Coordinates of C-alpha atoms in Angstrom, one line a residue:
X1354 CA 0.0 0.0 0.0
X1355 CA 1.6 3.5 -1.1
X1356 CA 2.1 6.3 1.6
X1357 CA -1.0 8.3 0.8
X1358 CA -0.2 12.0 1.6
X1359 CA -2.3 13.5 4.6
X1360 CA -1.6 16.6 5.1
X1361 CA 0.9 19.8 4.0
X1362 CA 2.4 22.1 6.3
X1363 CA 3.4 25.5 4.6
X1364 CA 5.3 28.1 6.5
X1365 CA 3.2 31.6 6.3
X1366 CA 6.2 33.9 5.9
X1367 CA 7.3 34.4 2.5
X1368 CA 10.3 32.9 1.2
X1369 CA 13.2 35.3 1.0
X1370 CA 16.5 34.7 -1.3
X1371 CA 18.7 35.4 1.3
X1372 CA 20.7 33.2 2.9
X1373 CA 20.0 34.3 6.5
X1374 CA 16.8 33.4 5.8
X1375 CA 17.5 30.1 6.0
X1376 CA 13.6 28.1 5.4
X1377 CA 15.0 24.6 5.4
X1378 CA 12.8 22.1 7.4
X1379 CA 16.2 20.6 8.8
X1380 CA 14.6 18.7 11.6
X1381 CA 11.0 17.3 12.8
X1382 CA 10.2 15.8 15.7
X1383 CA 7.0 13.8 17.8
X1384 CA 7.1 14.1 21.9
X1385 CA 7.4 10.6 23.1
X1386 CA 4.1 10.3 23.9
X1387 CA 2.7 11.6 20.8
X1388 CA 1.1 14.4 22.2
X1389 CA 3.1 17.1 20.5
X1390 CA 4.5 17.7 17.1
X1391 CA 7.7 20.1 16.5
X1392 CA 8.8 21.5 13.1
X1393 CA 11.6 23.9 12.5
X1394 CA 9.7 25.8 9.5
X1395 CA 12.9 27.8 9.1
X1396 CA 12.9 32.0 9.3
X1397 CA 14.5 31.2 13.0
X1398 CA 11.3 29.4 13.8
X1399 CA 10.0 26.2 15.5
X1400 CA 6.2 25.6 15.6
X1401 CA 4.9 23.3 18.4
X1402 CA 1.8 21.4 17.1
X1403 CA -0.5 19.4 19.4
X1404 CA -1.2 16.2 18.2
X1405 CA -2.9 14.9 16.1
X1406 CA -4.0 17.6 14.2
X1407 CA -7.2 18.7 13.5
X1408 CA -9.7 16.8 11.1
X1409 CA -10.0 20.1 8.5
X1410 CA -6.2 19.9 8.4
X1411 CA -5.3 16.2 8.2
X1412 CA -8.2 16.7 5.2
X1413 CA -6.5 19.4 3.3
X1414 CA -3.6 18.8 1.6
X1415 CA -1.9 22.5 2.1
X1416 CA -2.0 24.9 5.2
X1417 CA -0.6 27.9 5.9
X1418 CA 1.0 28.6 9.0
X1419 CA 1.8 32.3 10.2
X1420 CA 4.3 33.0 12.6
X1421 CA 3.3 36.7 14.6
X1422 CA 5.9 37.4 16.6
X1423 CA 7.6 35.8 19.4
X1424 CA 4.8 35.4 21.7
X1425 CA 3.1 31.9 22.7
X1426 CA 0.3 31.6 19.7
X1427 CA -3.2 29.8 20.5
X1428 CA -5.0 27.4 18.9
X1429 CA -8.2 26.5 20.6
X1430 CA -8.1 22.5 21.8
X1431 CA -8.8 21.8 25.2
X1432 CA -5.4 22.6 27.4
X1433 CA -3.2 22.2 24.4
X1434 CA -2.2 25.2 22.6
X1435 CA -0.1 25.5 19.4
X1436 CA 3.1 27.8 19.8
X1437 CA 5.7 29.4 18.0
X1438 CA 9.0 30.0 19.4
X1439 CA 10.7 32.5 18.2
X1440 CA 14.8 31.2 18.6
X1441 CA 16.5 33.8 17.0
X1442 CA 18.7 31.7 15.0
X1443 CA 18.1 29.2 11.9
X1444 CA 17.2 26.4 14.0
X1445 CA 19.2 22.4 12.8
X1446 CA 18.5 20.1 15.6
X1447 CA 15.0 19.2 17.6
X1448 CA 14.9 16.4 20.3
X1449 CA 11.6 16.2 22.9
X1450 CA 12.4 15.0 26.5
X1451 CA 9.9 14.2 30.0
X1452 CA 11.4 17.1 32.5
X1453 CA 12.0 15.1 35.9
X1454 CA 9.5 16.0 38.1
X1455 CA 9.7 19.0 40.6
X1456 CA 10.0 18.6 44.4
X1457 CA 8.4 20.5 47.5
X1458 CA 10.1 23.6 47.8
X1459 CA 11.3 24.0 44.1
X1460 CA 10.9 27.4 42.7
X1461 CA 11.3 26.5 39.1
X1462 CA 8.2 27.7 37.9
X1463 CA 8.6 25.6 34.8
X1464 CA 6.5 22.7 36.3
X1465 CA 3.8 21.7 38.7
X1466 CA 4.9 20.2 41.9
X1467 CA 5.4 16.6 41.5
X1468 CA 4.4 16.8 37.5
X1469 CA 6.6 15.7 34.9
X1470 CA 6.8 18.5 32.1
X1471 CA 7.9 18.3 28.4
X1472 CA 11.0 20.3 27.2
X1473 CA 11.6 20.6 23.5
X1474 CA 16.0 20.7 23.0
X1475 CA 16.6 23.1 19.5
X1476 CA 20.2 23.3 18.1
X1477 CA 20.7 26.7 16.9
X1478 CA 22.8 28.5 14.2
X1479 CA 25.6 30.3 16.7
X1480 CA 26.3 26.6 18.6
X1481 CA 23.3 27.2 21.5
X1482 CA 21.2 24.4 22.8
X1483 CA 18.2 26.5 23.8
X1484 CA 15.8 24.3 26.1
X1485 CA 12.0 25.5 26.1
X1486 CA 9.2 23.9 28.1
X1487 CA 6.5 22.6 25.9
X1488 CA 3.1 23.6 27.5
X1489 CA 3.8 27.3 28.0
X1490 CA 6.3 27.9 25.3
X1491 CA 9.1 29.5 27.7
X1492 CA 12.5 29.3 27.6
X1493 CA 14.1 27.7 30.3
X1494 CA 17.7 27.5 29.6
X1495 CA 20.3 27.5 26.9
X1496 CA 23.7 25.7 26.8
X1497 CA 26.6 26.9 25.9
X1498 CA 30.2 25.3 24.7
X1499 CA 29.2 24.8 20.6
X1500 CA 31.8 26.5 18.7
X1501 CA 30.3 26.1 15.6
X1502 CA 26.6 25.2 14.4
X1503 CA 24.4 22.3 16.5
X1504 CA 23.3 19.8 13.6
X1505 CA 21.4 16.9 15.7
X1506 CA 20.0 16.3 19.6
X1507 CA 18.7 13.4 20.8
X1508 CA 18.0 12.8 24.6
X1509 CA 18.3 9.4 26.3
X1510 CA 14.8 7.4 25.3
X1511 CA 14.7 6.2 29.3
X1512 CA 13.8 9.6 30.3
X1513 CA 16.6 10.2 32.0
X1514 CA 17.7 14.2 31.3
X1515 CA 21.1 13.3 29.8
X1516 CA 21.2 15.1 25.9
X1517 CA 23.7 14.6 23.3
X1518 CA 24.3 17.0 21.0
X1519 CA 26.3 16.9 17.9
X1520 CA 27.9 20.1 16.1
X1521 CA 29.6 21.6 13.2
X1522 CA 32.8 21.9 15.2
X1523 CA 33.4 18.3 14.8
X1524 CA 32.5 17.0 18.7
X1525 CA 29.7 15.4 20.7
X1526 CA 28.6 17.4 23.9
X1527 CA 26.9 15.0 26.7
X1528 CA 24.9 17.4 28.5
X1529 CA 23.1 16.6 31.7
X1530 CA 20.2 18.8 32.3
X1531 CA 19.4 17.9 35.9
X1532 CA 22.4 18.9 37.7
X1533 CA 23.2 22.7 38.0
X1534 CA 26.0 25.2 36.9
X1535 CA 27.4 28.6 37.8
X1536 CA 27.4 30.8 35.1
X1537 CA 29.1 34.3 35.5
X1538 CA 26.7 37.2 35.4
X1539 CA 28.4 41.0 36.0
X1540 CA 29.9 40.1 39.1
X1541 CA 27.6 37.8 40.6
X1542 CA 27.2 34.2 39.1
X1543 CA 23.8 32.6 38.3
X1544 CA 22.8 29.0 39.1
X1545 CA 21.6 27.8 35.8
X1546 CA 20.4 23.8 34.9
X1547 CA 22.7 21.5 32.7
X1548 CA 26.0 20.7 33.0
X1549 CA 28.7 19.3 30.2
X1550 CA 29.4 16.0 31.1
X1551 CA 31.7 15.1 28.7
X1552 CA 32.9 16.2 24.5
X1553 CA 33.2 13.8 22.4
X1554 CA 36.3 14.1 20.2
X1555 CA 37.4 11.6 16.9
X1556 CA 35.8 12.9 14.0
X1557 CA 37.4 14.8 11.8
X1558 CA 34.2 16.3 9.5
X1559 CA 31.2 18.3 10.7
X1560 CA 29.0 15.7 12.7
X1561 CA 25.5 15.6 10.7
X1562 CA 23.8 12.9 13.4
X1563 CA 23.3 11.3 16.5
X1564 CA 21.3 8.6 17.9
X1565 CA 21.4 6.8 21.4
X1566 CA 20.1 3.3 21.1
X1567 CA 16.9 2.7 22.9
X1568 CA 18.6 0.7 26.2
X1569 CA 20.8 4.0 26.9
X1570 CA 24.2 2.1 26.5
X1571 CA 25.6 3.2 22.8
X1572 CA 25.3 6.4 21.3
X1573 CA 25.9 6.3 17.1
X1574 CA 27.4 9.7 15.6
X1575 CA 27.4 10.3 11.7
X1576 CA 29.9 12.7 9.7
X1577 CA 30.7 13.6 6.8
X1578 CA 33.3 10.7 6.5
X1579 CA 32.7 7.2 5.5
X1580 CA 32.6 5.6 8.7
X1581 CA 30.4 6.2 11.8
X1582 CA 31.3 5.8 15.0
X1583 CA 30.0 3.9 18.4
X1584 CA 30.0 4.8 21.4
X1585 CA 29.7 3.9 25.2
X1586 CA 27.2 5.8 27.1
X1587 CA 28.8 4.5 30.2
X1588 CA 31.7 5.2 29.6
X1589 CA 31.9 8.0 26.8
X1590 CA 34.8 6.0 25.2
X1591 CA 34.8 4.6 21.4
X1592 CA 33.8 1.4 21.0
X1593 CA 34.4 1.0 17.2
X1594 CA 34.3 2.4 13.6
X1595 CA 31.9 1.4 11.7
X1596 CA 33.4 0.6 8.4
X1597 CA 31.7 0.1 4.6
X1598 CA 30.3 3.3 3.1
X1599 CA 32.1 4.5 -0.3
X1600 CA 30.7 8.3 0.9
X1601 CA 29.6 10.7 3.8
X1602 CA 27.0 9.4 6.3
X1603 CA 24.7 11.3 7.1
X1604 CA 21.9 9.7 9.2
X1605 CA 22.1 6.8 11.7
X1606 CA 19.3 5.0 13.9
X1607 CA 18.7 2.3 16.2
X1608 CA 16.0 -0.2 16.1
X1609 CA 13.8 -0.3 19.1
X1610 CA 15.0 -3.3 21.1
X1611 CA 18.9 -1.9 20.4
X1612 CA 19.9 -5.3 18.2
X1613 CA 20.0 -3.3 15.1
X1614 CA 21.8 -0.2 13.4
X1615 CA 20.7 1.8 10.0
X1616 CA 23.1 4.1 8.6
X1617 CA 22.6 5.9 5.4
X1618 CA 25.3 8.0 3.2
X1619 CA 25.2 10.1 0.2
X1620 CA 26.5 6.6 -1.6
X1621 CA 22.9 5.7 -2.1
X1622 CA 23.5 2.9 0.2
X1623 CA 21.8 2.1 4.0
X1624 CA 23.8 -0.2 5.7
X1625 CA 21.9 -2.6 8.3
X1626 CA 24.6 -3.1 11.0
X1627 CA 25.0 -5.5 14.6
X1628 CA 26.4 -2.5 17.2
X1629 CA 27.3 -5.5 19.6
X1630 CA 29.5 -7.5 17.2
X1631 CA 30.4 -4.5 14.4
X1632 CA 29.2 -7.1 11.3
X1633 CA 27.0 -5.9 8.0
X1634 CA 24.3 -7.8 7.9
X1635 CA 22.3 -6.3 5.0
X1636 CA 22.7 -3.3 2.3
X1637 CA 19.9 -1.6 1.4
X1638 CA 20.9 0.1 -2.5
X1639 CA 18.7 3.1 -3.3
X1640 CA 18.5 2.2 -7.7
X1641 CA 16.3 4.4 -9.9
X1642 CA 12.2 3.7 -9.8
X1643 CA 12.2 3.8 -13.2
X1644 CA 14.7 2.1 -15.3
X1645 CA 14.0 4.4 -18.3
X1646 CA 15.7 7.1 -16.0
X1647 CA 18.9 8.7 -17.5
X1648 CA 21.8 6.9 -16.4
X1649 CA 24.1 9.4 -17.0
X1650 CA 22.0 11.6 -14.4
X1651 CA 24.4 12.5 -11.7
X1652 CA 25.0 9.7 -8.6
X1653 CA 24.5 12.4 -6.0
X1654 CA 20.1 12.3 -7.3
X1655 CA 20.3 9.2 -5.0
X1656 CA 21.7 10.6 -2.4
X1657 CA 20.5 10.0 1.2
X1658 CA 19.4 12.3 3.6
X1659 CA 17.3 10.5 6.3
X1660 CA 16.7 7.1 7.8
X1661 CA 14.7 5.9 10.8
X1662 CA 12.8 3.2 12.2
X1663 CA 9.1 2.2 12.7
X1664 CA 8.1 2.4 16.4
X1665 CA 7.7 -1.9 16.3
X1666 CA 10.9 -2.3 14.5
X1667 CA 9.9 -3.7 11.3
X1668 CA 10.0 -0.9 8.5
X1669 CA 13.0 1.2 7.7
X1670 CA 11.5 4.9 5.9
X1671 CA 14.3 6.5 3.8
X1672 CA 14.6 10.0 2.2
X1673 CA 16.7 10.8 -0.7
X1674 CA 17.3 13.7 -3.2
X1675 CA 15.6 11.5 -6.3
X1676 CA 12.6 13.1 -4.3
X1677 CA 11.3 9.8 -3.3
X1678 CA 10.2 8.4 0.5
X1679 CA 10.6 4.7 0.7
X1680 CA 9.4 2.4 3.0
X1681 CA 11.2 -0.5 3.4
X1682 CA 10.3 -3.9 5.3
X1683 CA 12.8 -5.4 7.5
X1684 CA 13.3 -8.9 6.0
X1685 CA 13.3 -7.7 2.1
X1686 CA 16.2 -5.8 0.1
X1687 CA 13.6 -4.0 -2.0
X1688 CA 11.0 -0.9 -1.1
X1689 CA 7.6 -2.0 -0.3
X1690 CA 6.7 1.2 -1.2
X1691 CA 7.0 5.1 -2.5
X1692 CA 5.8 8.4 -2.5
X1693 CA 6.9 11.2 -4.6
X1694 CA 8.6 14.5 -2.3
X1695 CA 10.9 17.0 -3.1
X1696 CA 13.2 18.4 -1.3
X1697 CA 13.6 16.1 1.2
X1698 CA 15.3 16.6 4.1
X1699 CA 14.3 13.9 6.9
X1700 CA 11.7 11.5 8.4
X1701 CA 10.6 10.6 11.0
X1702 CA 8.2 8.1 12.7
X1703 CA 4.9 9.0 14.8
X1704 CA 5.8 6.8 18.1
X1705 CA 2.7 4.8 17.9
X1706 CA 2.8 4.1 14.0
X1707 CA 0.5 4.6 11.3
X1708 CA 2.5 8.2 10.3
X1709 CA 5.7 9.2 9.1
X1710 CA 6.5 13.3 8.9
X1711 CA 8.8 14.4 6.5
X1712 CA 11.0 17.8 6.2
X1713 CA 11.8 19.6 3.0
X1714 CA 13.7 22.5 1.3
X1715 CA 11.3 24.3 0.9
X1716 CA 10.3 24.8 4.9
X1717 CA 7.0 22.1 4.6
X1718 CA 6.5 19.6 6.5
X1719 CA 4.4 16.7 5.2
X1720 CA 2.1 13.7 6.7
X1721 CA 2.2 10.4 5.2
X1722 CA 0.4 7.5 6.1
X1723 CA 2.5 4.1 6.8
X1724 CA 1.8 0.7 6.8
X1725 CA 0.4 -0.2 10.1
X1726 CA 1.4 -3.4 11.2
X1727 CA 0.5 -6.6 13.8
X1728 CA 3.9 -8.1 14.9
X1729 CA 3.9 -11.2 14.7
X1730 CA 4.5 -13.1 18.2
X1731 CA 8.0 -14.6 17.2
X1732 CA 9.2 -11.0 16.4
X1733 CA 7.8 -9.6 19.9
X1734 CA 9.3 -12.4 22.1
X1735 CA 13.0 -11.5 20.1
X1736 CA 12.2 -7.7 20.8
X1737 CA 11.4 -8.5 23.8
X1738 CA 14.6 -10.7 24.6
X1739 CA 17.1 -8.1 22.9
X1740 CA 15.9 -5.0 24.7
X1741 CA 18.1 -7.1 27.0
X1742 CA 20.2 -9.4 25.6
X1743 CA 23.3 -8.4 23.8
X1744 CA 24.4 -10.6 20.4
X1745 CA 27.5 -12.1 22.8
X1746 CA 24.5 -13.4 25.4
X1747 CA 22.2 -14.3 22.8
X1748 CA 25.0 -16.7 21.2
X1749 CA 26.1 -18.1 24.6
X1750 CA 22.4 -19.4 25.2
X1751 CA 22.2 -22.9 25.5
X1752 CA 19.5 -22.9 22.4
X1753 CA 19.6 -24.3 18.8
X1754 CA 21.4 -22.7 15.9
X1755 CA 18.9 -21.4 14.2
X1756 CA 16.8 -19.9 16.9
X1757 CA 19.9 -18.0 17.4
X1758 CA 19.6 -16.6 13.8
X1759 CA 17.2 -15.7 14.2
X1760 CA 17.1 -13.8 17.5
X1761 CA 20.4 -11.9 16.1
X1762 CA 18.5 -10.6 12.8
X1763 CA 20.6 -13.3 10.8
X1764 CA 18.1 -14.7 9.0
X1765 CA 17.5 -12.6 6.1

């Protein structure tokens, strides 16, 4: 079944030919509980959308969205409100978190006593992490220690507030947002939340991606080189490179039980990886739709921007410059199926399935529906076993050869 197109997103300032104007959807995001929608329409802009979105929009196929100034902006639906935050910089990353709840005699106005909140992370321009708290559209916080421009965010998927952040100037920041800092203010200092854990050093491009694996312990960083590289989240040491691209890589995700690694390059080429034992186990080649397409085209029309995962692990969604979002199932080395885009940017997953979002060039954002799928019960009971189970302990069980195959995604 194709992705049918849902709905349109069009930013409501018009384009200008500048390059500080900067419209570029870069980044999209869903809060982890699906509740809230982010989208960096460019113009120094990120709208928060609540979730899903109204019937009259999910009907039409384009809407305008108008951006009036840096104030919270208001949308009528029960206690959620649609915002636009003003961030005064072109706007790269997004990442949602759950803010740890607030204790008796906390003066942080930011949450209710003894509520979790919702932050929204953006990566900005001039190398700040500005942190804003979703339901009222305030900042809280920014971070500083960037040198150069903050490509990608993504916090740890246990909830914990630990953030990575990954930048132009060639590191990885590990921030942690619950422990506070000093910062000097005139000649009194200021007690402000997150503290640098630790940076990241060993590539020697701008780093495009980053991605912590669902069981908190790896963290994958893309550049523009040919390998990517893994990381311990317990340590913040390199585990390993990982090898076999013939160009840049430029997105990288992990499967929701951890056992599985996508990274995609501008070779036209999605490489399914084991993060425990370093080994390929599939190559996903992005070849024309149409055979009767020039051949002589330039390579680069292939190239790949995005890659992520379906919420139950089975479907890979992939965007490229031939202006094409494919879907791919797990277990096949062809599409299941396409839509036309252009201009796009990235994907990404609603949580709960059923929806992927895509970014483009232009500053949209567009809804498509995905296949929704019933896992079968041999593919939740490995899920299951592999959100804690590494390869190593899955090979040391005492169980037959071919059960082991399969629980290590060997059986394609």
């Amino acid at each position: 079944e194709e992705p049918v197109l849902l709905a349109e997103l069009k930013p409501g300032r018009p384009q200008r030919y500048d390059w500080k104007s900067s419209c570029e959807t870069w980044s999209v995001a869903f809060s982890p509980d699906g509740a809230w929608f982010a989208w960096s329409q460019g113009h120094c802009v990120v709208k928060l959308i609540p979730w899903p979105l109204g019937e009259t929009e999910l009907g039409c196929k384009t809407l305008e969205r108008k951006s009036r100034g840096g104030k919270a902006e208001t949308r009528s639906r029960g206690a959620a409100k649609e915002k636009t935050l003003e961030c005064g910089q072109i706007v790269w990353g997004l990442a949602f978190s759950a803010w740890p709840a607030a204790e008796d005699g906390d003066t942080d106005p930011a949450c209710a006593v003894g509520l979790p909140c919702l932050v929204l992370a953006t990566g900005l321009n001039d190398g700040q992490i500005k942190v804003w708290e979703v339901q009222t559209g305030h900042l809280l916080f920014s971070l500083l220690g960037h040198q150069d421009v903050v490509r990608d965010l993504s916090f740890a998927p246990n909830g914990s507030p630990i953030l990575v952040s990954a930048s132009r100037d060639k590191t990885l920041r590990v921030w942690d947002l619950s422990r506070d800092v000093l910062l000097p203010s005139g000649d009194t200092f200021l007690l402000s939340p997150g503290r640098q854990v630790q940076v990241l050093s060993g590539h020697v491009q701008w780093v495009y991606c980053c991605s912590i694996s669902p069981d908190c312990s790896m963290l994958c960083s893309a550049a523009g080189e040919k390998s990517a590289l893994l990381w311990s989240m317990r340590s913040y040491t390199l585990i390993r490179r990982l090898e076999g691209h013939q160009s840049s890589v430029v997105s990288c995700d992990f499967s929701p039980d951890s056992a599985l690694l996508v990274t995609a390059s501008y070779d036209a080429c999605v490489i399914m990886w084991d993060p425990y034992t370093g080994e390929q186990l599939r190559t996903l080649r992005h070849v024309p739709l149409h055979s009767t397409l020039d051949s002589s085209s330039e390579i680069h029309t292939s190239s790949l921007r995005s890659v992520c995962f379906s919420p139950e692990g089975l479907y890979l969604a992939t965007v490229a410059d031939d202006r094409l979002l494919r879907i791919w199932a797990l277990e096949l080395r062809s599409p299941v199926a396409f839509a036309p885009m252009t201009n796009g940017l990235c994907c990404m997953y609603f949580p709960h399935g059923g929806f992927i979002a895509t970014g483009t060039r232009d500053g949209h954002v567009q809804f498509w529906t995905a296949p929704r799928v019933l896992s079968s019960l041999k593919h939740l009971c490995r899920k299951a076993l592999r959100t804690f189970l590494t390869t190593y302990q899955v090979l040391a069980l005492p169980i037959p050869r071919k059960l082991k195959e399969f629980l290590t995604y060997r059986t394609f």
